[in-house]
Short mmCIF file of C-alpha atoms in Angstrom, two decimals:
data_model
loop_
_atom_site.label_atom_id
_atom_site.label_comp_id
_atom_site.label_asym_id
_atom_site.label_seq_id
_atom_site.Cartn_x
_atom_site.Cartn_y
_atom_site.Cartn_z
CA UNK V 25 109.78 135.87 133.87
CA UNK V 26 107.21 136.38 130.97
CA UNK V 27 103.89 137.30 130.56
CA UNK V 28 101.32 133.86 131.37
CA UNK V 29 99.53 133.19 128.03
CA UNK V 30 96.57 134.17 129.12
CA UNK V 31 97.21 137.92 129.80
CA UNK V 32 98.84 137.56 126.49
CA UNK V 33 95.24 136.73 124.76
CA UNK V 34 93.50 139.58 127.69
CA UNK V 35 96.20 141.78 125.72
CA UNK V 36 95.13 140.53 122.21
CA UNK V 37 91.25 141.15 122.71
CA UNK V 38 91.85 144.98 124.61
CA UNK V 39 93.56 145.65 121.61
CA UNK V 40 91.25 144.26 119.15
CA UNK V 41 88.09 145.94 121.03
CA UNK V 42 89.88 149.76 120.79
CA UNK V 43 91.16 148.80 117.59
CA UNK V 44 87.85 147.64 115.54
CA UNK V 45 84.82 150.18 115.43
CA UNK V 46 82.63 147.44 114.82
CA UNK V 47 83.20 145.13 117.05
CA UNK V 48 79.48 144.65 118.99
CA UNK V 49 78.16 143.93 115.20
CA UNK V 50 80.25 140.62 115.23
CA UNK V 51 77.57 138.41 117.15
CA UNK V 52 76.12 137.99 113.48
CA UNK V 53 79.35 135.61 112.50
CA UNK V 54 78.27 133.93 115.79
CA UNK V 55 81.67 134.56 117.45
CA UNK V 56 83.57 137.63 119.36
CA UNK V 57 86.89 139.33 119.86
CA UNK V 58 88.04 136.90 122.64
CA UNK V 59 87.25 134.24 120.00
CA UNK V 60 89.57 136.34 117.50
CA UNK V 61 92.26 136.88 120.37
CA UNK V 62 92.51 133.38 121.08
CA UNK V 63 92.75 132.33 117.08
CA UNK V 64 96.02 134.77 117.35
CA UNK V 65 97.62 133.36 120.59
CA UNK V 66 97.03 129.70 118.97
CA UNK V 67 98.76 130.92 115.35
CA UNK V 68 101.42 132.74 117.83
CA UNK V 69 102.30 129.58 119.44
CA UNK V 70 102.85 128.09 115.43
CA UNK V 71 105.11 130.86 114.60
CA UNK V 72 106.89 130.65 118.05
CA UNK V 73 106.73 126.24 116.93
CA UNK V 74 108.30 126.84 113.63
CA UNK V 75 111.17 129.48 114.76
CA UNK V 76 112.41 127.54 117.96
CA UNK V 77 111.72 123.72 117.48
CA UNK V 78 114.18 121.72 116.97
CA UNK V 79 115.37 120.21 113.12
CA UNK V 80 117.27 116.99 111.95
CA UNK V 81 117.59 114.95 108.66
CA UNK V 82 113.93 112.74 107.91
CA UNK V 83 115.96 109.36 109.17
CA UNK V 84 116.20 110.81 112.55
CA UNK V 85 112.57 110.70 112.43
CA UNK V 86 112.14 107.61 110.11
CA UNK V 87 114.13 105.72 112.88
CA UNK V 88 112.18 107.22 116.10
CA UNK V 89 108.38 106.90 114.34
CA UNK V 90 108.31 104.72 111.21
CA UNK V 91 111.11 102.43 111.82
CA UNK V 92 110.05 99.91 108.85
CA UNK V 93 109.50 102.06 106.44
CA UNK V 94 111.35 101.79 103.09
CA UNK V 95 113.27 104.83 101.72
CA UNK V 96 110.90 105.17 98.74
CA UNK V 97 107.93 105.96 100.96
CA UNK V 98 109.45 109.02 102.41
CA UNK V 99 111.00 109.86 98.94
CA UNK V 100 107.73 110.15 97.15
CA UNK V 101 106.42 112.07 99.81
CA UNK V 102 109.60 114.94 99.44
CA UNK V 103 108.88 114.89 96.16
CA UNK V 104 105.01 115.83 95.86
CA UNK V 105 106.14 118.18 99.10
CA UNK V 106 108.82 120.01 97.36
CA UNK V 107 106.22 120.53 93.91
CA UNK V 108 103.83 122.38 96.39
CA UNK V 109 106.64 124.50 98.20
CA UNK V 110 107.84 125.42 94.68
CA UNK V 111 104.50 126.56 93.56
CA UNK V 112 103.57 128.61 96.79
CA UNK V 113 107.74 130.15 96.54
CA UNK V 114 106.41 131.01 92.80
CA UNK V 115 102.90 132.79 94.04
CA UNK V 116 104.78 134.58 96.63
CA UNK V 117 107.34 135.51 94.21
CA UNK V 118 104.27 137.16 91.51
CA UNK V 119 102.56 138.55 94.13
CA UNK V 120 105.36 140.04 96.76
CA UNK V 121 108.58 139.92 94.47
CA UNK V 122 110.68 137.67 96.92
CA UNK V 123 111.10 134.11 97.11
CA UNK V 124 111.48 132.21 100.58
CA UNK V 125 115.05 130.55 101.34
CA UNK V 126 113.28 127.66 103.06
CA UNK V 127 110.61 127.22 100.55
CA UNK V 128 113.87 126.32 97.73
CA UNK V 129 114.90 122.65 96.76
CA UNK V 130 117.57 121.16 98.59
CA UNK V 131 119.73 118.60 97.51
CA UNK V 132 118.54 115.15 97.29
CA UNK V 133 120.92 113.60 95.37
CA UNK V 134 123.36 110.89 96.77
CA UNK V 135 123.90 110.72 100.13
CA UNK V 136 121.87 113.29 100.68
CA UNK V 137 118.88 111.55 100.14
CA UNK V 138 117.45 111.65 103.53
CA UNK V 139 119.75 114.31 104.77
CA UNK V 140 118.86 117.52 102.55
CA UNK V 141 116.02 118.55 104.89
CA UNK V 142 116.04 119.62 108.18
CA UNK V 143 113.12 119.00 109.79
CA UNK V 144 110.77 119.25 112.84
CA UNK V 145 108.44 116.83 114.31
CA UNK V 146 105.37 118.68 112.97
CA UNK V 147 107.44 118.72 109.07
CA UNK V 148 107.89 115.16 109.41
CA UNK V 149 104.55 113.59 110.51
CA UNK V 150 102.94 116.00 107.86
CA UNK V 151 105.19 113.87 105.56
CA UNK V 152 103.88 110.26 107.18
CA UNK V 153 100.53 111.87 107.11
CA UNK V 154 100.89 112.71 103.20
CA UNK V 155 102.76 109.60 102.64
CA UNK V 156 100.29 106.86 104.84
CA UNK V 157 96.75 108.95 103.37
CA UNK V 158 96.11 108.57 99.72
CA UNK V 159 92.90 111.41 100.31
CA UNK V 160 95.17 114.15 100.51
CA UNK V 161 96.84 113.40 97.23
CA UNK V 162 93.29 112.80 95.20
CA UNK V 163 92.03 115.65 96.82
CA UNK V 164 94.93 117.99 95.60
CA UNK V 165 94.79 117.40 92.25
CA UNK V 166 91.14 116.98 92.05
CA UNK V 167 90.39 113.59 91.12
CA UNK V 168 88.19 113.02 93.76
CA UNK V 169 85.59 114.79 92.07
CA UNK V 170 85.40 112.75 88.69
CA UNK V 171 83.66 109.60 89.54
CA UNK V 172 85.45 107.96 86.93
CA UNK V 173 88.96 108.19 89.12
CA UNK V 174 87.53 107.65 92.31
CA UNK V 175 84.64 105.69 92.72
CA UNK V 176 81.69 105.79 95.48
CA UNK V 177 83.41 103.36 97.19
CA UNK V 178 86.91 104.29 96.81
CA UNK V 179 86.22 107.60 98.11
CA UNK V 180 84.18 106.16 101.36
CA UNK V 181 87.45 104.57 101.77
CA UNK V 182 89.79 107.06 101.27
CA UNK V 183 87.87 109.32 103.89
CA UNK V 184 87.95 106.54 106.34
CA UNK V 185 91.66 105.87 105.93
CA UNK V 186 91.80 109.28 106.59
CA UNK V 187 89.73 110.00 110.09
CA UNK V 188 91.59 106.60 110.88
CA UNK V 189 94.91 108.73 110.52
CA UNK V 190 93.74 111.37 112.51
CA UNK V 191 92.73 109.19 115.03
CA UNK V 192 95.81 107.83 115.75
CA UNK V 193 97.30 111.25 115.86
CA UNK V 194 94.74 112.53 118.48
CA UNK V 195 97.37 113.39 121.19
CA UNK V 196 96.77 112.37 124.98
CA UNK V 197 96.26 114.91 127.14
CA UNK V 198 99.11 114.87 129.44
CA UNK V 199 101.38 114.55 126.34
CA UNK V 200 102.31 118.17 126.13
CA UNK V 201 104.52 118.22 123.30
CA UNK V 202 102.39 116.05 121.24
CA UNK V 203 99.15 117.99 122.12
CA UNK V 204 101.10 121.45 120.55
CA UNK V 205 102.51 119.27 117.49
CA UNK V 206 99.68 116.75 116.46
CA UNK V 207 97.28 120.03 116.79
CA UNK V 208 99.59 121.93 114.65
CA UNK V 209 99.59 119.10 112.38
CA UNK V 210 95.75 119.18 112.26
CA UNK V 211 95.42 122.77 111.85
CA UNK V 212 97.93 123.03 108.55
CA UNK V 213 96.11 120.01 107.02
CA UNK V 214 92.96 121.39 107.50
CA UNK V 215 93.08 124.93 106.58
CA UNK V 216 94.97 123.57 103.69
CA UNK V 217 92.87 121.13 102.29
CA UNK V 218 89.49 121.89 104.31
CA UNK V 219 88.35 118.12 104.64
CA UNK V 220 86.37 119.00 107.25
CA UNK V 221 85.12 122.27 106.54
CA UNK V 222 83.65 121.02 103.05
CA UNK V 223 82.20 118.48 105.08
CA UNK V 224 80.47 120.10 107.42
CA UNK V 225 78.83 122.61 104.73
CA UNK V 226 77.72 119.48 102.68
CA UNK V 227 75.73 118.06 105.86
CA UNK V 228 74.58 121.94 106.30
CA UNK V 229 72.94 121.87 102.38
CA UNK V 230 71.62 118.52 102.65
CA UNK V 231 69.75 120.16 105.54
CA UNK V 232 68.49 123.22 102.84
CA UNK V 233 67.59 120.38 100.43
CA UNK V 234 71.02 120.38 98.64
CA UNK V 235 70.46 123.54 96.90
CA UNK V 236 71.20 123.45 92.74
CA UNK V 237 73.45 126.40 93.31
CA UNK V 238 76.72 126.09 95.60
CA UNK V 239 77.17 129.46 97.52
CA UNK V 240 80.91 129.21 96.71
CA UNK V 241 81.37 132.91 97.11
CA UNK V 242 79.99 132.58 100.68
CA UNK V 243 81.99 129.69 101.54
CA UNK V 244 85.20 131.81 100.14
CA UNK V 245 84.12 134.74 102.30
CA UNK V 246 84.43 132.47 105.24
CA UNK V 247 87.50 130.44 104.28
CA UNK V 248 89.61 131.93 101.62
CA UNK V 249 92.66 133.85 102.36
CA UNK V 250 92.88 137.25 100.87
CA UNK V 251 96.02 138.55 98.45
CA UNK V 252 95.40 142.38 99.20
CA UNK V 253 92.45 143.96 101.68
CA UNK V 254 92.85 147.62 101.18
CA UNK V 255 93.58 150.49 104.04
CA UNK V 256 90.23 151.13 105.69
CA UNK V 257 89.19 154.24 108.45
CA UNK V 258 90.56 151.67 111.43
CA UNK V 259 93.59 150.18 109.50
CA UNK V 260 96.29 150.26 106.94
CA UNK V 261 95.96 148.24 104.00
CA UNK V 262 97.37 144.32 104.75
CA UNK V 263 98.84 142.64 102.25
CA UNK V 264 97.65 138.89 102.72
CA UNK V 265 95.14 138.15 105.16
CA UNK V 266 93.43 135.31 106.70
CA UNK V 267 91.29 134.25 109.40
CA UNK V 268 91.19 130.40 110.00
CA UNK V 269 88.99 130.02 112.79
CA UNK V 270 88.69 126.44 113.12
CA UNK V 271 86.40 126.80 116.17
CA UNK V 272 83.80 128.93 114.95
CA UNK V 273 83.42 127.48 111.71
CA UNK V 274 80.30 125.78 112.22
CA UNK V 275 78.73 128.54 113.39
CA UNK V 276 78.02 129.56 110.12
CA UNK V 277 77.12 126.47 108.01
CA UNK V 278 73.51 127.37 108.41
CA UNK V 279 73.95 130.81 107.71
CA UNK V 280 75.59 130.27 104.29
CA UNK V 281 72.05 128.73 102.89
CA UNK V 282 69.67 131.53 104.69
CA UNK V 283 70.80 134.86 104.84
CA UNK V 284 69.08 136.98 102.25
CA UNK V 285 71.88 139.02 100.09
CA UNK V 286 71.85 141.61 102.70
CA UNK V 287 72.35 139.92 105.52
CA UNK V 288 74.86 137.71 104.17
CA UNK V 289 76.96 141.00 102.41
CA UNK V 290 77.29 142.12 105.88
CA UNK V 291 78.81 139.53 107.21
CA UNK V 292 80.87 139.59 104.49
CA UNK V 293 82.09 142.76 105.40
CA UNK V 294 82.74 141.44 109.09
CA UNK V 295 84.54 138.36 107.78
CA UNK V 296 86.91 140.44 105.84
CA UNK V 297 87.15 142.75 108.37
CA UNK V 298 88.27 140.02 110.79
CA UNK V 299 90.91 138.71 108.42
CA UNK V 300 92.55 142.39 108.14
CA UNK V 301 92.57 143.30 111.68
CA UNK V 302 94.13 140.13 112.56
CA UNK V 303 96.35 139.31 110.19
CA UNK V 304 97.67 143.56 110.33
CA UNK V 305 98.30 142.56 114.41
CA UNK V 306 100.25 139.16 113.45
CA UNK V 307 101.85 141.00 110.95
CA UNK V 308 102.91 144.13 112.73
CA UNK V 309 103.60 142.65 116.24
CA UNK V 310 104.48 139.34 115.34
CA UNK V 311 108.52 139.14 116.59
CA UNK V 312 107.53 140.76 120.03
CA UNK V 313 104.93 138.61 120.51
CA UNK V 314 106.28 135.43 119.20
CA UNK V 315 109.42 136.36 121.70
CA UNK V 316 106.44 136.20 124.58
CA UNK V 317 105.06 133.11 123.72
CA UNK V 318 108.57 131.39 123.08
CA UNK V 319 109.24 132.08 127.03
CA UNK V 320 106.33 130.00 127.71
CA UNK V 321 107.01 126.57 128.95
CA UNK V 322 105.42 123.52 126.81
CA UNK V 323 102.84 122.85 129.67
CA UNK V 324 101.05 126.82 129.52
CA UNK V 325 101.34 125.89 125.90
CA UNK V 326 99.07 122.42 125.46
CA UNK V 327 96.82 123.78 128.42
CA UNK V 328 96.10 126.73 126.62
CA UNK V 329 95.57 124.82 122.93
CA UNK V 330 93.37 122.22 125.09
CA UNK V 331 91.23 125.06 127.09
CA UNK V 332 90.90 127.30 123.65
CA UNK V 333 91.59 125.09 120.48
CA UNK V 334 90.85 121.44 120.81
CA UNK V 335 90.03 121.12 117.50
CA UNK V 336 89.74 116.90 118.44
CA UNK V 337 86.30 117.22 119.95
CA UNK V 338 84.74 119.00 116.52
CA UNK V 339 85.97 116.76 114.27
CA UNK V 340 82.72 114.77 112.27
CA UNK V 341 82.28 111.16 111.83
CA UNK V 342 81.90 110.93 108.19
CA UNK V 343 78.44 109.50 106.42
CA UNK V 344 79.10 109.50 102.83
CA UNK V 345 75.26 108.87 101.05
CA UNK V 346 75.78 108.99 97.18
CA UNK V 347 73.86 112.37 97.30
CA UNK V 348 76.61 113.82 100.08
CA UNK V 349 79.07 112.29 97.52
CA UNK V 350 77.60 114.18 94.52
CA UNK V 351 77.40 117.46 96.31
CA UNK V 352 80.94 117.14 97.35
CA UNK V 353 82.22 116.85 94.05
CA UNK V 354 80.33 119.85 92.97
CA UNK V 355 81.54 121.66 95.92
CA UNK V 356 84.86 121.11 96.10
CA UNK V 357 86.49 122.35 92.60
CA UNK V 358 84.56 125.55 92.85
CA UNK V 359 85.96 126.27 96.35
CA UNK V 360 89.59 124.83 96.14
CA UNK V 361 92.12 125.87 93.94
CA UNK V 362 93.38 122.69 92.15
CA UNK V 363 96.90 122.11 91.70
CA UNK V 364 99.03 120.78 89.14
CA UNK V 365 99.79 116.79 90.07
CA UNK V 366 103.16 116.48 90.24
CA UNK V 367 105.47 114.09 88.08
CA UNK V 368 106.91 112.28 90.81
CA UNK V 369 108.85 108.50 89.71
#
């Protein structure tokens, strides 16, 4: 019998308290190591998602969730999928010198259409998700910011379509399965595309009076993954780090607009220092602990996401106003990296 997930994320926040010297100064990001323990356990029970769940061809899933769907649908939506893996195979490959078997273009011609990809659950509803929301496409390429592309209205629209989506995918409690996958669905589109994140920080500078300057720096401190952080006093040197603490974002919304230079370069610090200590632990540990959580039955799973991570009850009701709108479109190209829209029949 295994560990119960809780003394698994006990475990997690020992470690991190011996680990990190500065651990009392982290009240100033408005969060703690428990909070930082229980961001690993939730990204553990991803990794443990992605190595053990079951895969099968997209028409085992077309027939089972989107029965009337026609084949080009779900071929579009390989397509723009399969530009994006390519491009993230091709960072890794600059950056780390390997490429990713699973991250490669399979087959797709033929008969093998719809059976080139194994999938999971969580693949495939990111695929209806991408397919059904036409947000996630503007907001890739970056059309949503010219006003010329997407107008006021169009883009009220497009965000509605979109919390509509989510809606539907808000799992019921007592659905264990679904509460892991739709949660793991929400978590990958967010911290990919940040909908809700920008969001939040636009409402945040309409409270400063929509400053003339975005803090896009600060908002990268907070959000933005890191390629390299270098060896410090307390730990090696972790190649690609991030700290996606869905949670606790909000927490610092505010803080982005009023911290002197000072104040805010410290919590700097403490961000980054947060991404290295937990991404050198996920890193370093990750196939022991992934083992523990995959001995975990579904049920100590979901309770755990819904006690720790139920990321359902901080999602915003959007209000676009034109000047919301505005600031969005200044804020977003400066924070995102924009892709290249792919060529897709």
């Amino acid at each position: 019998m295994g560990y119960p997930i809780e003394s698994i994320a006990h475990a997690m926040e020992i470690l991190f308290q011996e680990a990190y010297p500065s651990e009392g100064e982290l009240a100033a990001l408005h969060f703690g190591v428990k909070d930082l323990a229980a961001q690993l356990v939730f990204e553990l029970i991803f990794e443990d998602y992605k190595e053990h769940s079951s895969r099968h061809p997209i028409d085992y899933y077309i027939k089972r969730y989107d029965i009337d769907a026609n084949n080009r649908k779900y071929t579009r939506a390989i397509n723009y999928s399969q530009h994006y893996r390519t491009a993230s195979n091709e960072t890794i490959e600059a950056v780390f010198g390997i490429r990713l078997p699973e991250l490669e273009r399979v087959d797709m011609e033929g008969k093998n259409r719809f059976r080139g990809y194994p999938l999971t659950t969580l693949d495939f509803l990111g695929l209806k998700l991408q397919s059904e929301c036409k947000l996630l496409e503007k907001l890739h390429v970056g059309q949503i910011d010219d006003s010329h592309k997407v107008s006021e209205g169009r883009f009220r629209e497009m965000f509605s379509n979109y919390h509509e989506c989510l809606d539907r995918l808000e799992p019921r409690v007592n659905a264990q399965a679904d509460v892991i996958t739709n949660t793991l669905l929400y978590f990958s589109t967010e911290t990919h595309f940040l909908i809700d994140f920008l969001y939040g920080i636009v409402v945040a500078a309409e409270r400063h009076g929509f400053p003339s300057e975005v803090p896009s720096q600060r908002i990268i401190d907070i959000c933005g993954p890191e390629v390299l952080v270098p060896s410090t006093e307390w730990c090696p040197a972790v190649p690609y780090a991030d700290n996606f603490m869905l949670m606790r974002w909000s927490c610092l919304f505010d803080d982005i607009f009023e911290d002197g230079d000072e104040a805010w370069a410290r919590k700097a610090t403490l961000l980054l220092d947060c991404k290295q200590l937990k991404s050198h632990v996920l890193q370093t540990r990750r196939d022991r602990m992934v083992s523990m959580v995959s001995e975990l039955d579904t049920q100590e799973k979901a309770d755990f996401i819904m006690d720790n991570y139920w990321v359902w009850d901080i999602r915003p009701e959007y209000e676009w106003t034109s000047e919301r709108i505005r600031y969005f479109r200044k804020l977003h190209p400066l924070v995102m990296r924009l892709s290249e829209k792919p060529r897709v029949k």
